Amino acid sequence: GENVEQHPSTLSVQEGDSAVIKCTYSDSASNYFPWYKQELGKGPQLIIDIRSNVGEKKDQRIAVTLNKTAKHFSLHITETQPEDSAVYFCAASIGSGGYQKVTFGTGTKLQVIP
Amino acid sequence: GAGVSQSPRYKVAKRGQDVALRCDPISGHVSLFWYQQALGQGPEFLTYFQNEAQLDKSGLPSDRFFAERPEGSVSTLKIQRTQQEDSAVYLCASSLVVGTQYFGPGTRLLVL
């Protein structure tokens, strides 16, 4: 099955700096890559996603890049703010039987220091 | 409209007890997923429903775990004879047939 590795496991940045989280996946058939933000006591919330036919996608301060050849994808957060502090999960998904079966990474705990 | 809701939010069970966890998906969402999230880990897939049909239960860790969605809306995850290793957050997510999965807040289960 699919295996997703994520690093770093923890990341501390000063407010206003950028944060980068990197992931790799194992199954070349994966075609959808969502990123989720999880705050304490809450369920994961989708923040951005990218499909395998796109190399980069940006939404305000958040961008994601995908390198299909290397099976790498990354999340970039610019101008970080204290409210960005949370655990971030990357995921890789394969369309199977009409639905997307999602495999999550192990998470990155981001701390933005005011 | 309302998001995915789950109940109870917290459940403490003695080892050996049976528990039932409920998920109310977003109205109109055909697909429903259950995940298990251990402390400090990412969610792990348990099972998938399309309407009332359970199409994938490959992630259920043992035959003590059972899920149902009899009318294609509300779903219940049941764990029989709970063990300490069952302690985790159980997340429910729903989506249209294919698309973004929207997660509920989870049920935190602690087995003593």
PDB file of C-alpha atoms in Angstrom:
ATOM      1  CA  GLY A   1       0.000   0.000   0.000  1.00  0.00           C
ATOM      2  CA  GLU A   2       0.835   3.679  -0.054  1.00  0.00           C
ATOM      3  CA  ASN A   3       3.409   5.022   2.428  1.00  0.00           C
ATOM      4  CA  VAL A   4       3.745   8.742   3.156  1.00  0.00           C
ATOM      5  CA  GLU A   5       6.730  10.149   5.008  1.00  0.00           C
ATOM      6  CA  GLN A   6       6.686  13.680   6.410  1.00  0.00           C
ATOM      7  CA  HIS A   7       9.328  15.897   7.932  1.00  0.00           C
ATOM      8  CA  PRO A   8      10.159  17.692  10.063  1.00  0.00           C
ATOM      9  CA  SER A   9       8.068  16.382  12.931  1.00  0.00           C
ATOM     10  CA  THR A  10       8.316  19.735  14.716  1.00  0.00           C
ATOM     11  CA  LEU A  11       9.040  23.191  13.369  1.00  0.00           C
ATOM     12  CA  SER A  12       9.423  26.499  15.189  1.00  0.00           C
ATOM     13  CA  VAL A  13       9.547  29.757  13.269  1.00  0.00           C
ATOM     14  CA  GLN A  14       9.412  33.429  14.156  1.00  0.00           C
ATOM     15  CA  GLU A  15       6.272  35.275  13.223  1.00  0.00           C
ATOM     16  CA  GLY A  16       6.606  36.600   9.693  1.00  0.00           C
ATOM     17  CA  ASP A  17       9.087  33.945   8.585  1.00  0.00           C
ATOM     18  CA  SER A  18       8.291  31.135   6.159  1.00  0.00           C
ATOM     19  CA  ALA A  19       7.672  27.503   7.020  1.00  0.00           C
ATOM     20  CA  VAL A  20       8.262  24.536   4.739  1.00  0.00           C
ATOM     21  CA  ILE A  21       7.037  20.989   5.286  1.00  0.00           C
ATOM     22  CA  LYS A  22       8.139  18.177   2.997  1.00  0.00           C
ATOM     23  CA  CYS A  23       6.577  14.830   2.184  1.00  0.00           C
ATOM     24  CA  THR A  24       7.364  11.842   0.028  1.00  0.00           C
ATOM     25  CA  TYR A  25       5.052   9.099  -1.168  1.00  0.00           C
ATOM     26  CA  SER A  26       5.698   5.621  -2.467  1.00  0.00           C
ATOM     27  CA  ASP A  27       2.902   4.736  -4.885  1.00  0.00           C
ATOM     28  CA  SER A  28       3.252   6.348  -8.302  1.00  0.00           C
ATOM     29  CA  ALA A  29      -0.484   5.788  -8.844  1.00  0.00           C
ATOM     30  CA  SER A  30      -1.336   8.425  -6.219  1.00  0.00           C
ATOM     31  CA  ASN A  31      -3.044  11.306  -7.974  1.00  0.00           C
ATOM     32  CA  TYR A  32      -4.394  13.627  -5.288  1.00  0.00           C
ATOM     33  CA  PHE A  33      -2.445  15.297  -2.484  1.00  0.00           C
ATOM     34  CA  PRO A  34      -4.385  17.172   0.203  1.00  0.00           C
ATOM     35  CA  TRP A  35      -2.897  19.042   3.149  1.00  0.00           C
ATOM     36  CA  TYR A  36      -4.749  19.246   6.429  1.00  0.00           C
ATOM     37  CA  LYS A  37      -4.382  21.487   9.476  1.00  0.00           C
ATOM     38  CA  GLN A  38      -5.410  20.064  12.834  1.00  0.00           C
ATOM     39  CA  GLU A  39      -5.857  22.237  15.895  1.00  0.00           C
ATOM     40  CA  LEU A  40      -5.973  20.790  19.372  1.00  0.00           C
ATOM     41  CA  GLY A  41      -9.197  18.911  20.018  1.00  0.00           C
ATOM     42  CA  LYS A  42     -10.464  19.332  16.487  1.00  0.00           C
ATOM     43  CA  GLY A  43     -10.635  17.231  13.368  1.00  0.00           C
ATOM     44  CA  PRO A  44      -8.303  17.847  10.417  1.00  0.00           C
ATOM     45  CA  GLN A  45      -9.331  20.696   8.137  1.00  0.00           C
ATOM     46  CA  LEU A  46      -8.356  20.836   4.478  1.00  0.00           C
ATOM     47  CA  ILE A  47      -6.208  23.889   3.730  1.00  0.00           C
ATOM     48  CA  ILE A  48      -5.030  23.202   0.194  1.00  0.00           C
ATOM     49  CA  ASP A  49      -4.794  20.331  -2.250  1.00  0.00           C
ATOM     50  CA  ILE A  50      -3.098  19.531  -5.530  1.00  0.00           C
ATOM     51  CA  ARG A  51      -3.734  16.994  -8.249  1.00  0.00           C
ATOM     52  CA  SER A  52      -1.084  15.060 -10.103  1.00  0.00           C
ATOM     53  CA  ASN A  53      -1.543  16.992 -13.327  1.00  0.00           C
ATOM     54  CA  VAL A  54      -0.482  20.236 -11.636  1.00  0.00           C
ATOM     55  CA  GLY A  55       2.995  21.137 -10.402  1.00  0.00           C
ATOM     56  CA  GLU A  56       2.191  24.054  -8.131  1.00  0.00           C
ATOM     57  CA  LYS A  57      -0.815  25.686  -6.525  1.00  0.00           C
ATOM     58  CA  LYS A  58      -1.067  28.820  -4.420  1.00  0.00           C
ATOM     59  CA  ASP A  59      -3.762  30.214  -2.159  1.00  0.00           C
ATOM     60  CA  GLN A  60      -2.844  33.492  -0.463  1.00  0.00           C
ATOM     61  CA  ARG A  61      -0.018  32.689   1.981  1.00  0.00           C
ATOM     62  CA  ILE A  62      -0.073  28.956   1.312  1.00  0.00           C
ATOM     63  CA  ALA A  63       1.457  27.140  -1.637  1.00  0.00           C
ATOM     64  CA  VAL A  64       2.012  23.503  -2.481  1.00  0.00           C
ATOM     65  CA  THR A  65       4.431  22.019  -4.986  1.00  0.00           C
ATOM     66  CA  LEU A  66       4.464  18.536  -6.455  1.00  0.00           C
ATOM     67  CA  ASN A  67       7.321  16.679  -8.142  1.00  0.00           C
ATOM     68  CA  LYS A  68       5.800  13.501  -9.556  1.00  0.00           C
ATOM     69  CA  THR A  69       9.094  12.156 -10.824  1.00  0.00           C
ATOM     70  CA  ALA A  70      10.701  12.321  -7.416  1.00  0.00           C
ATOM     71  CA  LYS A  71       7.424  11.588  -5.573  1.00  0.00           C
ATOM     72  CA  HIS A  72       7.921  14.672  -3.430  1.00  0.00           C
ATOM     73  CA  PHE A  73       5.450  17.334  -2.421  1.00  0.00           C
ATOM     74  CA  SER A  74       5.828  20.300  -0.132  1.00  0.00           C
ATOM     75  CA  LEU A  75       3.785  22.896   1.739  1.00  0.00           C
ATOM     76  CA  HIS A  76       5.027  26.456   1.967  1.00  0.00           C
ATOM     77  CA  ILE A  77       3.518  28.980   4.366  1.00  0.00           C
ATOM     78  CA  THR A  78       4.756  32.540   4.018  1.00  0.00           C
ATOM     79  CA  GLU A  79       4.425  35.430   6.467  1.00  0.00           C
ATOM     80  CA  THR A  80       3.521  33.051   9.276  1.00  0.00           C
ATOM     81  CA  GLN A  81       1.162  34.208  12.005  1.00  0.00           C
ATOM     82  CA  PRO A  82       0.564  32.824  15.511  1.00  0.00           C
ATOM     83  CA  GLU A  83      -2.773  31.392  14.372  1.00  0.00           C
ATOM     84  CA  ASP A  84      -0.876  29.171  11.927  1.00  0.00           C
ATOM     85  CA  SER A  85       0.356  27.178  14.932  1.00  0.00           C
ATOM     86  CA  ALA A  86      -1.122  23.688  14.627  1.00  0.00           C
ATOM     87  CA  VAL A  87      -0.291  20.190  13.404  1.00  0.00           C
ATOM     88  CA  TYR A  88      -0.129  19.860   9.635  1.00  0.00           C
ATOM     89  CA  PHE A  89      -0.635  16.580   7.791  1.00  0.00           C
ATOM     90  CA  CYS A  90       0.216  15.805   4.220  1.00  0.00           C
ATOM     91  CA  ALA A  91      -1.619  12.991   2.492  1.00  0.00           C
ATOM     92  CA  ALA A  92      -1.551  11.025  -0.714  1.00  0.00           C
ATOM     93  CA  SER A  93      -4.606   9.565  -2.298  1.00  0.00           C
ATOM     94  CA  ILE A  94      -5.354   6.977  -4.941  1.00  0.00           C
ATOM     95  CA  GLY A  95      -8.675   6.830  -6.693  1.00  0.00           C
ATOM     96  CA  SER A  96      -9.952   3.308  -6.074  1.00  0.00           C
ATOM     97  CA  GLY A  97     -13.391   1.900  -6.724  1.00  0.00           C
ATOM     98  CA  GLY A  98     -14.821   5.364  -7.235  1.00  0.00           C
ATOM     99  CA  TYR A  99     -13.448   6.945  -4.071  1.00  0.00           C
ATOM    100  CA  GLN A 100     -10.202   8.432  -2.874  1.00  0.00           C
ATOM    101  CA  LYS A 101      -8.404   6.294  -0.320  1.00  0.00           C
ATOM    102  CA  VAL A 102      -6.222   8.669   1.663  1.00  0.00           C
ATOM    103  CA  THR A 103      -2.946   7.841   3.414  1.00  0.00           C
ATOM    104  CA  PHE A 104      -1.696  10.448   5.863  1.00  0.00           C
ATOM    105  CA  GLY A 105       1.802  11.413   6.921  1.00  0.00           C
ATOM    106  CA  THR A 106       2.768  11.473  10.581  1.00  0.00           C
ATOM    107  CA  GLY A 107       2.291  15.211  11.000  1.00  0.00           C
ATOM    108  CA  THR A 108       4.358  18.332  11.609  1.00  0.00           C
ATOM    109  CA  LYS A 109       3.765  20.400  14.712  1.00  0.00           C
ATOM    110  CA  LEU A 110       4.274  24.006  13.695  1.00  0.00           C
ATOM    111  CA  GLN A 111       4.874  26.631  16.344  1.00  0.00           C
ATOM    112  CA  VAL A 112       4.896  30.283  15.302  1.00  0.00           C
ATOM    113  CA  ILE A 113       6.621  32.412  17.915  1.00  0.00           C
ATOM    114  CA  PRO A 114       5.226  35.957  18.224  1.00  0.00           C
TER     115      PRO A 114
ATOM    116  CA  GLY B   1     -25.021  23.914   6.422  1.00  0.00           C
ATOM    117  CA  ALA B   2     -23.729  22.025   9.438  1.00  0.00           C
ATOM    118  CA  GLY B   3     -20.483  20.131   9.241  1.00  0.00           C
ATOM    119  CA  VAL B   4     -19.775  16.568  10.278  1.00  0.00           C
ATOM    120  CA  SER B   5     -20.749  15.896  13.868  1.00  0.00           C
ATOM    121  CA  GLN B   6     -19.674  13.062  16.131  1.00  0.00           C
ATOM    122  CA  SER B   7     -20.862  11.841  19.484  1.00  0.00           C
ATOM    123  CA  PRO B   8     -19.874  11.362  22.152  1.00  0.00           C
ATOM    124  CA  ARG B   9     -16.853  13.650  22.074  1.00  0.00           C
ATOM    125  CA  TYR B  10     -15.214  11.709  24.891  1.00  0.00           C
ATOM    126  CA  LYS B  11     -15.722   8.156  26.024  1.00  0.00           C
ATOM    127  CA  VAL B  12     -14.090   6.302  28.885  1.00  0.00           C
ATOM    128  CA  ALA B  13     -14.588   2.556  28.873  1.00  0.00           C
ATOM    129  CA  LYS B  14     -13.397  -0.243  31.057  1.00  0.00           C
ATOM    130  CA  ARG B  15     -11.478  -2.946  29.278  1.00  0.00           C
ATOM    131  CA  GLY B  16     -13.913  -5.506  27.942  1.00  0.00           C
ATOM    132  CA  GLN B  17     -16.823  -3.102  27.519  1.00  0.00           C
ATOM    133  CA  ASP B  18     -18.533  -2.502  24.189  1.00  0.00           C
ATOM    134  CA  VAL B  19     -18.711   1.044  22.818  1.00  0.00           C
ATOM    135  CA  ALA B  20     -20.650   2.697  20.006  1.00  0.00           C
ATOM    136  CA  LEU B  21     -19.497   5.875  18.301  1.00  0.00           C
ATOM    137  CA  ARG B  22     -21.835   7.919  16.142  1.00  0.00           C
ATOM    138  CA  CYS B  23     -21.193  10.029  13.058  1.00  0.00           C
ATOM    139  CA  ASP B  24     -23.595  12.436  11.381  1.00  0.00           C
ATOM    140  CA  PRO B  25     -22.177  13.326   7.968  1.00  0.00           C
ATOM    141  CA  ILE B  26     -22.846  16.441   5.950  1.00  0.00           C
ATOM    142  CA  SER B  27     -26.291  16.190   4.371  1.00  0.00           C
ATOM    143  CA  GLY B  28     -26.114  14.810   0.860  1.00  0.00           C
ATOM    144  CA  HIS B  29     -22.644  13.359   1.194  1.00  0.00           C
ATOM    145  CA  VAL B  30     -22.573   9.917  -0.328  1.00  0.00           C
ATOM    146  CA  SER B  31     -19.195   8.842   0.983  1.00  0.00           C
ATOM    147  CA  LEU B  32     -18.366   8.276   4.639  1.00  0.00           C
ATOM    148  CA  PHE B  33     -15.027   7.294   6.120  1.00  0.00           C
ATOM    149  CA  TRP B  34     -13.855   6.237   9.560  1.00  0.00           C
ATOM    150  CA  TYR B  35     -10.273   6.800  10.693  1.00  0.00           C
ATOM    151  CA  GLN B  36      -8.337   5.965  13.847  1.00  0.00           C
ATOM    152  CA  GLN B  37      -5.800   8.512  15.085  1.00  0.00           C
ATOM    153  CA  ALA B  38      -3.329   7.409  17.727  1.00  0.00           C
ATOM    154  CA  LEU B  39      -1.636  10.052  19.851  1.00  0.00           C
ATOM    155  CA  GLY B  40       0.962  11.942  17.833  1.00  0.00           C
ATOM    156  CA  GLN B  41       0.133  10.138  14.610  1.00  0.00           C
ATOM    157  CA  GLY B  42      -1.795  10.825  11.450  1.00  0.00           C
ATOM    158  CA  PRO B  43      -5.273   9.413  10.898  1.00  0.00           C
ATOM    159  CA  GLU B  44      -5.333   5.819   9.650  1.00  0.00           C
ATOM    160  CA  PHE B  45      -8.100   4.539   7.411  1.00  0.00           C
ATOM    161  CA  LEU B  46     -10.535   2.075   8.928  1.00  0.00           C
ATOM    162  CA  THR B  47     -13.500   1.727   6.586  1.00  0.00           C
ATOM    163  CA  TYR B  48     -15.479   3.367   3.783  1.00  0.00           C
ATOM    164  CA  PHE B  49     -19.183   3.541   2.960  1.00  0.00           C
ATOM    165  CA  GLN B  50     -20.838   4.650  -0.231  1.00  0.00           C
ATOM    166  CA  ASN B  51     -24.416   5.301   0.804  1.00  0.00           C
ATOM    167  CA  GLU B  52     -25.346   2.251   2.884  1.00  0.00           C
ATOM    168  CA  ALA B  53     -22.841  -0.079   1.254  1.00  0.00           C
ATOM    169  CA  GLN B  54     -19.594  -0.779   3.082  1.00  0.00           C
ATOM    170  CA  LEU B  55     -17.214  -0.990   0.151  1.00  0.00           C
ATOM    171  CA  ASP B  56     -13.907  -1.152   1.969  1.00  0.00           C
ATOM    172  CA  LYS B  57     -13.239  -2.409   5.475  1.00  0.00           C
ATOM    173  CA  SER B  58      -9.616  -3.285   4.939  1.00  0.00           C
ATOM    174  CA  GLY B  59      -8.410  -0.990   7.723  1.00  0.00           C
ATOM    175  CA  LEU B  60     -10.464  -2.458  10.560  1.00  0.00           C
ATOM    176  CA  PRO B  61      -7.824  -3.837  12.963  1.00  0.00           C
ATOM    177  CA  SER B  62      -9.782  -6.843  14.185  1.00  0.00           C
ATOM    178  CA  ASP B  63     -13.181  -8.501  14.098  1.00  0.00           C
ATOM    179  CA  ARG B  64     -14.012  -6.602  17.282  1.00  0.00           C
ATOM    180  CA  PHE B  65     -14.534  -3.531  15.104  1.00  0.00           C
ATOM    181  CA  PHE B  66     -17.785  -3.216  13.230  1.00  0.00           C
ATOM    182  CA  ALA B  67     -19.297  -0.293  11.329  1.00  0.00           C
ATOM    183  CA  GLU B  68     -22.695   0.272   9.800  1.00  0.00           C
ATOM    184  CA  ARG B  69     -24.631   2.913   7.916  1.00  0.00           C
ATOM    185  CA  PRO B  70     -28.045   1.309   7.458  1.00  0.00           C
ATOM    186  CA  GLU B  71     -29.890   4.203   5.814  1.00  0.00           C
ATOM    187  CA  GLY B  72     -26.986   5.781   4.013  1.00  0.00           C
ATOM    188  CA  SER B  73     -26.711   8.721   6.397  1.00  0.00           C
ATOM    189  CA  VAL B  74     -25.751   8.310  10.067  1.00  0.00           C
ATOM    190  CA  SER B  75     -23.007   5.793  10.746  1.00  0.00           C
ATOM    191  CA  THR B  76     -22.021   3.933  13.886  1.00  0.00           C
ATOM    192  CA  LEU B  77     -18.633   2.435  14.661  1.00  0.00           C
ATOM    193  CA  LYS B  78     -18.877  -0.286  17.270  1.00  0.00           C
ATOM    194  CA  ILE B  79     -15.980  -1.754  19.165  1.00  0.00           C
ATOM    195  CA  GLN B  80     -16.630  -4.913  21.112  1.00  0.00           C
ATOM    196  CA  ARG B  81     -14.640  -6.084  24.138  1.00  0.00           C
ATOM    197  CA  THR B  82     -12.477  -2.954  24.132  1.00  0.00           C
ATOM    198  CA  GLN B  83      -8.762  -3.289  24.783  1.00  0.00           C
ATOM    199  CA  GLN B  84      -6.278  -0.654  25.955  1.00  0.00           C
ATOM    200  CA  GLU B  85      -4.729  -0.506  22.497  1.00  0.00           C
ATOM    201  CA  ASP B  86      -8.087   0.725  21.178  1.00  0.00           C
ATOM    202  CA  SER B  87      -7.526   4.041  22.965  1.00  0.00           C
ATOM    203  CA  ALA B  88      -7.356   6.682  20.238  1.00  0.00           C
ATOM    204  CA  VAL B  89      -9.336   9.433  18.562  1.00  0.00           C
ATOM    205  CA  TYR B  90     -11.865   8.070  16.089  1.00  0.00           C
ATOM    206  CA  LEU B  91     -12.523  10.453  13.235  1.00  0.00           C
ATOM    207  CA  CYS B  92     -15.378  10.411  10.776  1.00  0.00           C
ATOM    208  CA  ALA B  93     -15.218  12.171   7.416  1.00  0.00           C
ATOM    209  CA  SER B  94     -17.730  12.595   4.616  1.00  0.00           C
ATOM    210  CA  SER B  95     -17.521  13.688   1.022  1.00  0.00           C
ATOM    211  CA  LEU B  96     -19.381  13.733  -2.217  1.00  0.00           C
ATOM    212  CA  VAL B  97     -18.765  10.560  -4.198  1.00  0.00           C
ATOM    213  CA  VAL B  98     -15.275  11.741  -5.032  1.00  0.00           C
ATOM    214  CA  GLY B  99     -13.731  14.834  -3.565  1.00  0.00           C
ATOM    215  CA  THR B 100     -12.611  16.624  -0.463  1.00  0.00           C
ATOM    216  CA  GLN B 101     -13.147  14.768   2.777  1.00  0.00           C
ATOM    217  CA  TYR B 102     -14.600  16.889   5.571  1.00  0.00           C
ATOM    218  CA  PHE B 103     -13.759  15.689   9.039  1.00  0.00           C
ATOM    219  CA  GLY B 104     -15.738  15.766  12.247  1.00  0.00           C
ATOM    220  CA  PRO B 105     -14.188  16.721  15.599  1.00  0.00           C
ATOM    221  CA  GLY B 106     -13.593  13.101  16.555  1.00  0.00           C
ATOM    222  CA  THR B 107     -14.427  10.927  19.541  1.00  0.00           C
ATOM    223  CA  ARG B 108     -11.608  10.474  22.030  1.00  0.00           C
ATOM    224  CA  LEU B 109     -11.798   6.949  23.432  1.00  0.00           C
ATOM    225  CA  LEU B 110      -9.883   5.986  26.537  1.00  0.00           C
ATOM    226  CA  VAL B 111      -9.925   2.358  27.585  1.00  0.00           C
ATOM    227  CA  LEU B 112      -8.860   1.732  31.163  1.00  0.00           C
TER     228      LEU B 112
END
